[in-house]
Short mmCIF file of C-alpha atoms in Angstrom, two decimals:
data_model
loop_
_atom_site.label_atom_id
_atom_site.label_comp_id
_atom_site.label_asym_id
_atom_site.label_seq_id
_atom_site.Cartn_x
_atom_site.Cartn_y
_atom_site.Cartn_z
CA MET A 1 -27.15 -14.10 4.50
CA ARG A 2 -29.11 -12.90 1.70
CA GLY A 3 -30.57 -14.09 -1.17
CA GLY A 4 -27.26 -17.68 -0.04
CA LYS A 5 -24.88 -15.18 -1.41
CA GLY A 6 -22.39 -13.57 1.74
CA GLY A 7 -22.69 -11.12 3.64
CA GLY A 8 -20.76 -7.28 2.31
CA LEU A 9 -20.01 -3.97 3.03
CA LEU A 10 -18.46 -1.04 0.92
CA VAL A 11 -16.11 1.11 4.06
CA ALA A 12 -16.61 3.95 2.09
CA GLY A 13 -14.43 7.18 3.74
CA THR A 14 -14.74 10.95 3.31
CA THR A 15 -11.02 11.67 1.25
CA SER A 16 -8.11 10.39 0.28
CA ASP A 17 -6.11 8.72 3.37
CA ALA A 18 -9.37 8.34 5.84
CA GLY A 19 -8.46 5.40 7.56
CA LYS A 20 -10.90 3.33 4.71
CA SER A 21 -7.71 0.42 4.25
CA VAL A 22 -6.89 0.58 7.75
CA VAL A 23 -10.77 -0.49 8.62
CA THR A 24 -11.44 -2.55 6.36
CA ALA A 25 -7.94 -5.16 7.75
CA GLY A 26 -9.80 -4.19 11.17
CA ILE A 27 -13.19 -5.37 9.94
CA CYS A 28 -11.18 -8.55 8.33
CA ARG A 29 -9.54 -9.48 10.85
CA TRP A 30 -12.53 -8.77 13.74
CA LEU A 31 -14.77 -11.17 11.79
CA VAL A 32 -12.21 -13.81 11.00
CA ARG A 33 -11.75 -14.18 14.82
CA LYS A 34 -15.40 -14.69 14.87
CA GLY A 35 -15.20 -17.43 12.95
CA LEU A 36 -16.38 -16.25 9.75
CA LYS A 37 -14.75 -17.15 6.53
CA VAL A 38 -13.51 -13.56 4.85
CA ALA A 39 -12.11 -11.44 1.90
CA PRO A 40 -11.24 -8.76 1.22
CA PHE A 41 -12.31 -6.66 -2.80
CA LYS A 42 -11.74 -3.15 -3.52
CA GLY A 43 -12.57 -2.86 -6.97
CA GLN A 44 -10.23 -0.39 -8.47
CA ASN A 45 -7.41 0.71 -6.49
CA MET A 46 -4.48 2.58 -7.32
CA SER A 47 -1.14 2.31 -5.96
CA LEU A 48 2.69 2.29 -7.01
CA ASN A 49 3.03 -0.06 -3.54
CA SER A 50 1.33 -4.05 -6.05
CA PHE A 51 2.29 -7.05 -5.06
CA VAL A 52 2.25 -10.65 -6.48
CA THR A 53 -0.27 -13.46 -5.72
CA ARG A 54 0.32 -16.87 -5.43
CA GLU A 55 -0.98 -17.26 -9.12
CA GLY A 56 1.09 -14.53 -10.31
CA ALA A 57 -1.02 -12.02 -10.44
CA GLU A 58 -0.51 -7.80 -9.19
CA ILE A 59 -3.08 -6.49 -7.04
CA GLY A 60 -2.07 -3.43 -4.67
CA ARG A 61 -0.51 -3.80 -1.11
CA ALA A 62 -3.11 -3.65 0.71
CA GLN A 63 -6.00 -6.16 -0.52
CA ALA A 64 -2.64 -7.89 0.40
CA MET A 65 -2.04 -7.17 3.88
CA GLN A 66 -6.30 -7.73 4.25
CA ALA A 67 -5.77 -10.91 3.37
CA GLN A 68 -3.58 -11.11 5.53
CA ALA A 69 -5.95 -9.74 7.90
CA ALA A 70 -8.43 -11.98 6.36
CA ARG A 71 -6.21 -14.69 7.12
CA VAL A 72 -6.16 -15.93 3.28
CA GLU A 73 -4.45 -16.20 0.82
CA PRO A 74 -4.62 -12.80 -1.61
CA THR A 75 -5.87 -13.09 -5.03
CA ALA A 76 -6.57 -11.02 -8.52
CA LEU A 77 -10.92 -11.54 -7.46
CA MET A 78 -9.70 -8.85 -4.68
CA ASN A 79 -8.60 -5.40 -7.09
CA PRO A 80 -9.22 -6.54 -10.77
CA VAL A 81 -8.10 -3.35 -11.59
CA LEU A 82 -4.93 -2.08 -10.40
CA LEU A 83 -3.96 1.64 -11.26
CA LYS A 84 0.14 2.60 -11.80
CA PRO A 85 0.50 5.57 -11.86
CA GLY A 86 3.80 6.43 -14.83
CA GLY A 87 3.69 10.61 -14.58
CA ASP A 88 0.82 13.38 -13.95
CA ARG A 89 -2.02 12.10 -16.54
CA SER A 90 -1.55 8.04 -17.50
CA SER A 91 -1.38 5.41 -15.44
CA GLN A 92 -0.06 1.69 -16.11
CA VAL A 93 -3.94 -0.60 -16.18
CA VAL A 94 -3.92 -3.84 -14.86
CA LEU A 95 -6.42 -6.12 -14.47
CA MET A 96 -6.78 -9.52 -13.37
CA GLY A 97 -3.18 -9.33 -11.80
CA LYS A 98 -2.02 -8.70 -16.10
CA PRO A 99 -1.00 -5.08 -17.40
CA VAL A 100 -3.09 -4.04 -19.40
CA GLY A 101 -2.21 -0.99 -21.20
CA GLU A 102 -1.51 2.79 -20.33
CA LEU A 103 -4.33 5.24 -20.94
CA SER A 104 -4.58 9.16 -20.20
CA ALA A 105 -7.03 9.82 -17.29
CA LYS A 106 -9.49 11.04 -19.61
CA GLY A 107 -9.04 8.38 -21.53
CA TYR A 108 -9.92 5.96 -18.74
CA HIS A 109 -12.82 7.96 -17.54
CA GLY A 110 -14.13 8.89 -21.15
CA GLY A 111 -14.74 5.12 -21.26
CA ARG A 112 -12.57 2.56 -21.13
CA GLN A 113 -13.36 2.20 -16.99
CA LYS A 114 -17.13 1.91 -17.91
CA GLU A 115 -15.72 -1.35 -19.83
CA LEU A 116 -14.08 -2.89 -16.52
CA PHE A 117 -17.71 -3.00 -14.00
CA GLU A 118 -18.47 -6.11 -16.06
CA PRO A 119 -15.69 -8.05 -14.52
CA VAL A 120 -14.99 -6.19 -11.20
CA MET A 121 -18.54 -6.99 -10.60
CA ALA A 122 -18.04 -10.83 -11.74
CA CYS A 123 -14.94 -10.70 -9.39
CA LEU A 124 -16.96 -9.99 -6.54
CA GLU A 125 -19.88 -12.56 -6.73
CA GLU A 126 -17.47 -14.89 -7.11
CA LEU A 127 -16.14 -14.05 -3.57
CA ARG A 128 -19.55 -13.82 -2.70
CA SER A 129 -20.71 -17.41 -3.39
CA THR A 130 -17.24 -18.36 -1.76
CA TYR A 131 -17.16 -16.35 2.01
CA ASP A 132 -19.16 -15.59 5.10
CA ALA A 133 -19.28 -11.70 4.21
CA VAL A 134 -17.00 -9.49 1.67
CA ILE A 135 -15.86 -6.24 2.66
CA CYS A 136 -15.38 -3.71 0.38
CA GLU A 137 -12.54 -0.56 0.67
CA GLY A 138 -14.11 1.90 -1.66
CA ALA A 139 -10.97 4.62 -3.14
CA GLY A 140 -11.56 8.07 -2.51
CA SER A 141 -14.91 9.64 -1.83
CA PRO A 142 -18.03 8.77 -3.48
CA ALA A 143 -18.96 12.27 -4.06
CA GLU A 144 -17.18 12.68 -6.53
CA ILE A 145 -19.44 13.89 -7.93
CA ASN A 146 -17.04 14.55 -11.57
CA LEU A 147 -16.42 10.06 -11.71
CA ARG A 148 -20.17 8.76 -10.30
CA ARG A 149 -21.28 7.90 -14.32
CA THR A 150 -18.59 5.68 -14.91
CA ASP A 151 -17.88 4.49 -10.38
CA ILE A 152 -16.47 1.40 -10.37
CA VAL A 153 -15.82 1.68 -7.24
CA ASN A 154 -17.57 3.54 -4.32
CA MET A 155 -21.72 3.74 -5.08
CA GLY A 156 -21.50 2.06 -8.08
CA VAL A 157 -20.60 -1.25 -6.84
CA ALA A 158 -23.18 -0.80 -3.57
CA ARG A 159 -25.84 -0.40 -5.39
CA ALA A 160 -25.60 -2.71 -7.95
CA ALA A 161 -24.02 -5.09 -5.11
CA LYS A 162 -27.44 -3.86 -2.93
CA LEU A 163 -24.67 -2.66 -0.25
CA PRO A 164 -24.96 -1.61 2.90
CA ALA A 165 -22.35 1.89 3.37
CA VAL A 166 -20.97 3.30 6.08
CA VAL A 167 -18.56 5.77 5.53
CA VAL A 168 -14.78 7.14 7.28
CA GLY A 169 -13.68 10.23 8.39
CA ASP A 170 -10.52 11.12 9.17
CA ILE A 171 -11.15 13.38 12.20
CA ASP A 172 -7.87 14.53 12.99
CA ARG A 173 -7.56 16.59 10.86
CA GLY A 174 -10.61 18.75 11.29
CA GLY A 175 -13.38 19.32 9.25
CA VAL A 176 -15.05 15.71 9.55
CA PHE A 177 -18.90 16.63 10.59
CA ALA A 178 -18.95 18.76 7.63
CA GLN A 179 -17.68 16.17 5.74
CA PHE A 180 -20.33 12.98 7.16
CA PHE A 181 -22.97 16.11 5.75
CA GLY A 182 -21.42 16.85 2.71
CA THR A 183 -20.77 13.48 1.21
CA THR A 184 -24.55 12.38 2.25
CA ALA A 185 -26.59 15.22 0.97
CA LEU A 186 -23.37 14.96 -2.56
CA LEU A 187 -24.91 11.43 -3.53
CA SER A 188 -28.24 10.31 -5.62
CA PRO A 189 -31.40 9.42 -3.11
CA GLU A 190 -30.56 5.51 -4.48
CA ASP A 191 -27.02 6.13 -3.70
CA GLN A 192 -28.00 7.40 0.21
CA SER A 193 -30.32 5.09 0.77
CA LEU A 194 -26.95 2.35 1.14
CA VAL A 195 -26.00 4.69 3.14
CA ALA A 196 -25.91 3.31 6.99
CA GLY A 197 -23.90 5.70 8.99
CA TYR A 198 -20.39 6.99 9.62
CA LEU A 199 -17.20 5.55 11.86
CA VAL A 200 -14.80 8.77 12.94
CA ASN A 201 -10.87 7.26 13.50
CA LYS A 202 -8.32 8.71 14.67
CA PHE A 203 -9.81 10.78 17.22
CA ARG A 204 -7.43 12.18 20.53
CA GLY A 205 -8.95 12.55 23.71
CA ASP A 206 -12.44 12.85 25.28
CA VAL A 207 -15.29 11.00 23.70
CA SER A 208 -18.26 12.96 25.64
CA LEU A 209 -17.22 15.61 24.16
CA LEU A 210 -17.94 13.95 21.43
CA GLU A 211 -20.92 13.58 21.39
CA PRO A 212 -23.52 16.21 20.72
CA GLY A 213 -21.89 16.21 17.70
CA LEU A 214 -22.76 13.18 16.94
CA ASP A 215 -26.00 13.33 18.12
CA MET A 216 -26.67 16.32 16.07
CA LEU A 217 -25.39 14.49 12.72
CA TYR A 218 -28.12 12.18 13.28
CA GLY A 219 -30.49 14.85 13.97
CA LEU A 220 -29.49 16.73 10.64
CA THR A 221 -28.42 12.67 8.50
CA GLY A 222 -30.80 10.37 10.07
CA ARG A 223 -27.67 7.94 10.12
CA ARG A 224 -25.84 7.20 13.49
CA THR A 225 -22.27 7.05 13.85
CA PHE A 226 -20.74 3.11 14.49
CA GLY A 227 -17.60 3.95 16.74
CA VAL A 228 -15.24 6.21 17.47
CA LEU A 229 -12.38 4.76 16.55
CA PRO A 230 -9.15 6.45 18.19
CA TYR A 231 -5.51 7.33 16.75
CA ALA A 232 -3.61 4.44 16.72
CA HIS A 233 -0.07 4.91 16.95
CA GLY A 234 2.28 2.94 15.51
CA LEU A 235 0.94 1.04 12.81
CA GLY A 236 3.15 -0.13 10.90
CA ILE A 237 0.77 -1.03 8.40
CA ASP A 238 0.94 -1.07 4.51
CA GLU A 239 0.37 2.55 2.62
CA GLU A 240 -1.67 2.99 -0.28
CA ASP A 241 0.36 4.59 -2.10
CA GLY A 242 4.34 5.62 -1.51
CA LEU A 243 3.58 9.27 -3.48
CA ARG A 244 2.30 10.18 0.37
CA VAL A 245 5.08 10.48 2.30
CA SER A 246 7.09 12.20 3.65
CA LEU A 247 10.52 13.12 2.47
CA ARG A 248 11.69 14.35 6.20
CA GLY A 249 9.50 12.29 8.89
CA THR A 250 11.04 8.68 10.26
CA VAL A 251 9.33 5.82 8.47
CA ARG A 252 6.78 4.69 11.64
CA GLU A 253 4.96 7.09 13.81
CA SER A 254 6.41 4.10 17.18
CA VAL A 255 9.39 4.65 18.92
CA VAL A 256 12.18 3.03 17.41
CA ALA A 257 13.84 0.14 20.42
CA PRO A 258 16.81 0.70 21.63
CA PRO A 259 20.12 -1.35 19.77
CA VAL A 260 21.62 -4.43 20.91
CA GLY A 261 24.98 -3.35 20.44
CA ALA A 262 26.19 -0.17 20.73
CA ASP A 263 25.81 0.82 17.77
CA VAL A 264 22.77 2.24 15.96
CA LEU A 265 22.64 1.76 12.02
CA ARG A 266 21.08 4.94 9.77
CA VAL A 267 19.22 3.84 6.38
CA ALA A 268 18.57 6.62 4.56
CA VAL A 269 16.12 6.00 1.18
CA CYS A 270 16.33 7.84 -2.23
CA ALA A 271 12.54 9.38 -2.45
CA VAL A 272 13.09 8.65 -5.74
CA PRO A 273 9.86 9.47 -8.19
CA LEU A 274 7.59 7.54 -9.16
CA MET A 275 8.73 5.84 -5.99
CA SER A 276 6.78 1.83 -5.73
CA ASN A 277 6.59 -0.61 -2.88
CA PHE A 278 8.85 1.38 -0.58
CA THR A 279 7.41 -1.05 1.99
CA ASP A 280 10.96 -2.61 1.01
CA VAL A 281 11.53 -1.28 4.06
CA ASP A 282 9.70 -1.62 6.54
CA ALA A 283 11.42 -4.65 7.56
CA LEU A 284 14.77 -2.31 8.70
CA ALA A 285 12.82 -0.23 10.61
CA ALA A 286 11.37 -3.46 12.24
CA GLU A 287 15.02 -4.39 13.62
CA PRO A 288 15.66 -2.14 16.84
CA GLY A 289 18.37 0.10 17.15
CA VAL A 290 18.29 0.62 12.40
CA VAL A 291 16.67 4.14 11.54
CA VAL A 292 15.37 4.47 8.47
CA ARG A 293 14.22 8.36 7.40
CA PHE A 294 13.53 9.16 3.45
CA VAL A 295 15.95 11.65 1.94
CA ASP A 296 15.98 14.06 -0.91
CA ARG A 297 19.28 15.48 -0.37
CA PRO A 298 22.84 14.55 -1.49
CA GLU A 299 24.18 15.82 2.34
CA GLU A 300 21.27 13.55 4.43
CA LEU A 301 23.73 10.49 2.88
CA VAL A 302 26.82 11.87 4.99
CA ASP A 303 25.40 9.84 7.49
CA ALA A 304 24.01 6.91 6.74
CA ASP A 305 25.05 3.78 7.17
CA LEU A 306 23.16 2.03 4.02
CA VAL A 307 21.42 3.75 1.76
CA VAL A 308 19.19 2.08 -0.74
CA VAL A 309 17.49 3.14 -4.38
CA PRO A 310 13.93 1.58 -3.72
CA GLY A 311 11.87 0.83 -6.59
CA THR A 312 10.72 3.08 -9.24
CA ARG A 313 6.90 3.54 -11.87
CA GLY A 314 10.05 5.39 -13.84
CA THR A 315 13.45 4.02 -14.22
CA VAL A 316 14.74 6.90 -16.12
CA LYS A 317 12.72 9.42 -14.09
CA ALA A 318 14.47 8.56 -11.19
CA LEU A 319 17.99 7.98 -12.72
CA ALA A 320 17.57 11.92 -13.89
CA TRP A 321 16.51 13.48 -10.50
CA LEU A 322 19.32 11.48 -8.80
CA ARG A 323 21.31 13.57 -11.22
CA GLU A 324 19.48 16.49 -11.06
CA ARG A 325 20.00 16.78 -7.33
CA GLY A 326 23.04 15.83 -6.91
CA LEU A 327 22.53 12.22 -5.47
CA ALA A 328 24.25 10.03 -8.38
CA ASP A 329 27.40 11.32 -7.55
CA ALA A 330 27.08 10.88 -4.15
CA LEU A 331 26.27 7.56 -4.38
CA ALA A 332 29.34 7.71 -6.70
CA ARG A 333 31.56 8.47 -3.67
CA ARG A 334 29.48 6.44 -1.82
CA ALA A 335 30.75 3.33 -4.06
CA ALA A 336 34.64 4.83 -4.27
CA GLU A 337 34.83 4.30 -0.53
CA GLY A 338 33.25 1.05 -0.05
CA ARG A 339 30.00 2.43 1.38
CA PRO A 340 26.81 0.19 1.25
CA VAL A 341 24.30 0.87 -1.57
CA LEU A 342 21.37 -1.76 -2.37
CA GLY A 343 19.32 -0.96 -5.46
CA ILE A 344 15.94 -2.79 -5.56
CA CYS A 345 13.98 -3.30 -9.16
CA GLY A 346 14.01 0.16 -10.36
CA GLY A 347 16.90 1.57 -8.13
CA PHE A 348 18.73 -1.80 -9.18
CA GLN A 349 18.04 -0.77 -12.80
CA ALA A 350 18.88 1.95 -11.88
CA LEU A 351 22.46 1.70 -10.76
CA GLY A 352 23.85 -0.96 -13.39
CA GLU A 353 25.83 0.52 -17.12
CA ARG A 354 22.73 1.17 -19.42
CA ILE A 355 19.30 0.91 -19.20
CA GLU A 356 17.41 0.57 -23.29
CA ASP A 357 13.65 1.69 -23.07
CA GLU A 358 11.04 1.51 -24.96
CA VAL A 359 8.97 0.76 -23.25
CA GLU A 360 8.06 2.42 -20.35
CA SER A 361 9.98 6.00 -20.67
CA LYS A 362 10.43 5.23 -24.85
CA ALA A 363 13.78 7.77 -24.51
CA GLY A 364 15.70 4.37 -26.31
CA VAL A 365 19.55 4.46 -24.42
CA VAL A 366 20.29 5.59 -20.93
CA ASP A 367 23.21 5.48 -19.51
CA GLY A 368 22.69 4.33 -15.65
CA LEU A 369 25.16 5.49 -12.97
CA GLY A 370 27.78 2.36 -13.49
CA LEU A 371 27.79 0.92 -10.48
CA LEU A 372 27.06 -2.69 -11.12
CA PRO A 373 28.08 -3.97 -14.44
CA VAL A 374 24.44 -4.68 -16.07
CA ARG A 375 23.29 -3.75 -18.20
CA VAL A 376 19.41 -3.37 -18.28
CA ARG A 377 16.20 -4.18 -21.62
CA PHE A 378 12.68 -3.11 -21.41
CA GLY A 379 10.49 -5.45 -22.46
CA VAL A 380 7.27 -5.76 -22.90
CA GLU A 381 5.85 -8.58 -21.51
CA LYS A 382 5.86 -8.15 -16.97
CA THR A 383 7.78 -10.59 -14.82
CA LEU A 384 5.46 -11.22 -12.19
CA ALA A 385 6.64 -13.78 -10.05
CA ARG A 386 7.06 -15.19 -6.44
CA PRO A 387 10.79 -16.04 -6.52
CA VAL A 388 12.65 -18.18 -3.52
CA GLY A 389 16.62 -18.57 -3.45
CA GLU A 390 19.17 -18.71 -0.73
CA ALA A 391 21.49 -14.89 -0.18
CA LEU A 392 24.77 -14.52 2.64
CA GLY A 393 23.62 -18.30 3.96
CA GLU A 394 20.53 -18.01 4.65
CA ARG A 395 17.12 -18.55 2.89
CA VAL A 396 15.42 -15.81 0.61
CA GLU A 397 10.78 -15.22 -0.04
CA GLY A 398 10.76 -11.70 -2.37
CA TYR A 399 8.13 -10.85 -5.15
CA GLU A 400 9.21 -9.57 -8.80
CA ILE A 401 7.62 -6.75 -10.36
CA HIS A 402 9.12 -5.02 -13.01
CA HIS A 403 9.11 -5.01 -17.61
CA GLY A 404 13.21 -4.62 -17.12
CA VAL A 405 15.21 -7.57 -18.40
CA ALA A 406 18.82 -7.90 -16.33
CA ASP A 407 21.72 -8.68 -18.21
CA VAL A 408 24.37 -9.24 -15.57
CA ARG A 409 28.04 -8.75 -16.29
CA GLY A 410 29.42 -9.85 -13.60
CA GLY A 411 30.16 -8.93 -9.81
CA GLU A 412 28.81 -12.00 -7.01
CA PRO A 413 25.71 -13.26 -8.08
CA PHE A 414 22.81 -12.15 -5.14
CA LEU A 415 19.41 -13.43 -5.84
CA ASP A 416 18.81 -12.43 -9.21
CA GLY A 417 20.87 -9.18 -8.95
CA CYS A 418 24.39 -9.27 -8.24
CA ARG A 419 27.02 -6.93 -5.36
CA VAL A 420 30.33 -5.25 -6.57
CA GLY A 421 31.52 -4.40 -2.87
CA ALA A 422 29.56 -2.52 -0.79
CA VAL A 423 27.17 -2.37 -3.65
CA TRP A 424 24.36 -4.97 -3.92
CA GLY A 425 21.08 -5.44 -6.61
CA THR A 426 18.04 -7.55 -6.82
CA HIS A 427 15.00 -7.26 -8.79
CA TRP A 428 13.34 -8.69 -5.52
CA HIS A 429 10.81 -7.24 -3.15
CA GLY A 430 10.27 -8.18 -0.51
CA SER A 431 13.44 -10.23 1.13
CA LEU A 432 14.77 -8.40 4.03
CA GLU A 433 10.95 -9.86 5.07
CA SER A 434 13.07 -13.30 5.46
CA ASP A 435 14.83 -12.64 8.74
CA GLY A 436 17.93 -14.96 8.87
CA PHE A 437 18.86 -13.28 5.45
CA ARG A 438 17.99 -9.76 6.64
CA ARG A 439 20.02 -10.10 9.94
CA ALA A 440 23.01 -11.07 8.03
CA PHE A 441 22.55 -8.08 5.03
CA LEU A 442 22.40 -6.33 8.00
CA ARG A 443 26.22 -7.58 9.68
CA GLU A 444 27.14 -7.05 6.82
CA VAL A 445 26.07 -3.60 6.20
CA ALA A 446 28.08 -2.81 10.14
CA ALA A 447 30.79 -4.24 9.10
CA ALA A 448 31.90 -2.13 5.92
CA ALA A 449 29.73 1.20 7.55
CA GLY A 450 32.02 0.48 10.58
CA ARG A 451 29.50 0.05 13.04
CA ARG A 452 29.37 -1.97 16.01
CA PHE A 453 25.80 -2.46 15.60
CA VAL A 454 24.36 -6.19 16.58
CA PRO A 455 21.01 -7.33 14.97
CA ALA A 456 18.88 -8.51 17.70
CA PRO A 457 18.18 -12.19 17.62
CA ASP A 458 14.76 -12.55 17.93
CA THR A 459 13.14 -9.70 15.91
CA SER A 460 9.88 -11.83 13.36
CA PHE A 461 9.10 -9.61 10.10
CA GLY A 462 5.82 -12.40 10.26
CA ALA A 463 5.13 -12.35 13.77
CA LEU A 464 5.15 -7.86 14.12
CA ARG A 465 2.80 -8.17 11.49
CA GLU A 466 0.44 -10.21 12.80
CA GLU A 467 0.08 -7.70 16.27
CA GLN A 468 -0.37 -4.90 14.63
CA LEU A 469 -3.57 -7.28 12.49
CA ASP A 470 -4.51 -7.71 15.57
CA ARG A 471 -4.12 -4.48 16.81
CA LEU A 472 -6.49 -3.22 14.42
CA GLY A 473 -9.37 -5.82 15.32
CA ASP A 474 -8.86 -4.41 18.39
CA LEU A 475 -9.80 -1.21 17.33
CA ILE A 476 -12.72 -2.75 15.63
CA GLU A 477 -14.19 -4.93 18.38
CA GLU A 478 -13.41 -2.67 20.73
CA HIS A 479 -14.46 0.90 19.50
CA ALA A 480 -17.45 0.06 17.25
CA ASP A 481 -20.49 -1.24 17.76
CA THR A 482 -19.93 -4.51 16.17
CA ASP A 483 -22.87 -6.12 16.45
CA ALA A 484 -24.71 -3.39 14.62
CA LEU A 485 -22.30 -3.52 12.34
CA LEU A 486 -22.20 -7.36 12.13
CA ARG A 487 -26.10 -6.82 11.17
CA LEU A 488 -25.79 -4.44 8.23
CA ILE A 489 -23.02 -6.83 7.21
CA GLU A 490 -25.45 -10.35 7.16
CA GLU A 491 -28.67 -7.72 6.88
CA GLY A 492 -28.38 -4.95 4.52
CA ALA A 493 -28.93 -1.19 4.85
CA PRO A 494 -31.76 -0.68 7.41
CA ALA A 495 -35.47 0.48 5.56
CA GLY A 496 -36.22 4.74 4.80
CA LEU A 497 -33.40 6.47 5.63
CA PRO A 498 -34.37 9.79 5.14
CA PHE A 499 -33.05 11.95 1.96
CA VAL A 500 -30.28 14.63 2.48
CA PRO A 501 -31.01 17.31 -0.19
CA PRO A 502 -29.49 18.38 -1.64
CA GLY A 503 -28.72 15.32 -3.31
CA ALA A 504 -26.44 14.69 -6.37
CA PRO A 505 -26.75 17.58 -9.68
#
């Protein structure tokens, strides 16, 4: 490795959602299977899907997934800056796992972002001093020329750390050759000197039909393509951002396994504004016979056996949305009829009697839906925890990320929240990943819904996740030039890469 430091690579992308997160995870799993000690890194992440590390730091959920791919414990070093959108123009800034304030996009890019460059680079250097390789994920596109001056996640990091970069493009969307060429041609000569080549993602069909285009791309840019990754269905890997979830689609593209019992169980997830940690329902979607969909209309709750009100970065905004859409009345009817409802984190808060918020929305006192005897007061300090407990006779693990402090005034205890009839509420994210508890909960839901649904006795969410991560590693190992990638990671970008005009303006 170079200069006594671990090797490294920047996985950049032509666009958001090009596949940077999954490619980074796949490279991490491939390297760790080769016997290398590897860590993921993303200097700055913008996401509402986050996770709590064992030391109580909040990081992007994607980096926690990549750490699992690398078979290491996630830490704040792997995602030193996390931006959590609170609306169209502002985000909460989380630095080294702790919130440090709210900033507008203009305020962040106008000065604060430059201040964060030094701690971001310090984290990367610490990781490189500890690991054989650090695989860095970029954000958006490195060719966002309006933001290059304050960049702390793409070529700014690559330049400072002298890391080679590969650019990932999603060919399923079309236009990938123009994206590769244009991305390269909009970078400065110094940045271009680190862009070693490209990775095509989500290809369907015969690769031989693509090869003439790859040859022409090499002729135009002097850069090779390191692999063509096929479109892989049903990976089920954590999404970067819950804001982009399809309201009408299923959670995953994988085929729903047949039910063990006579009936399926239908789960409707209210797609509230600023939805966070919607990955909570992934464990339900993994169960044979459980069908999960995201909804935004009251009529879509009619045939649901369970309705989930998920986490949100804007509880008061979500409450208003539920009322405007008629979903609040539909939830009240369900509760009165004894039909199951589960609120998680912000969803739990919305199901309570009253919310006092001078922190998140600054709306003051707002009436909740009144389905649970809970009053919530928002505090300045954020709760970040990894609780362990018991519910329905089973051990449960979870994680908490919230400003709201719940005063539970009745009902049956349920994790840190409560239950009244068929309405449950808790602040614990990730609880449904505990297999025994998930099965017990689904049995309760089926009984309340009158369904002859039987949870599969052997579904292991942890094992399914490991299988998915191994599939990502297989994609890299089988469809990328791994020898060339390893040389990049160990030796850096090759010398003499040609300049592609016009370069950055």
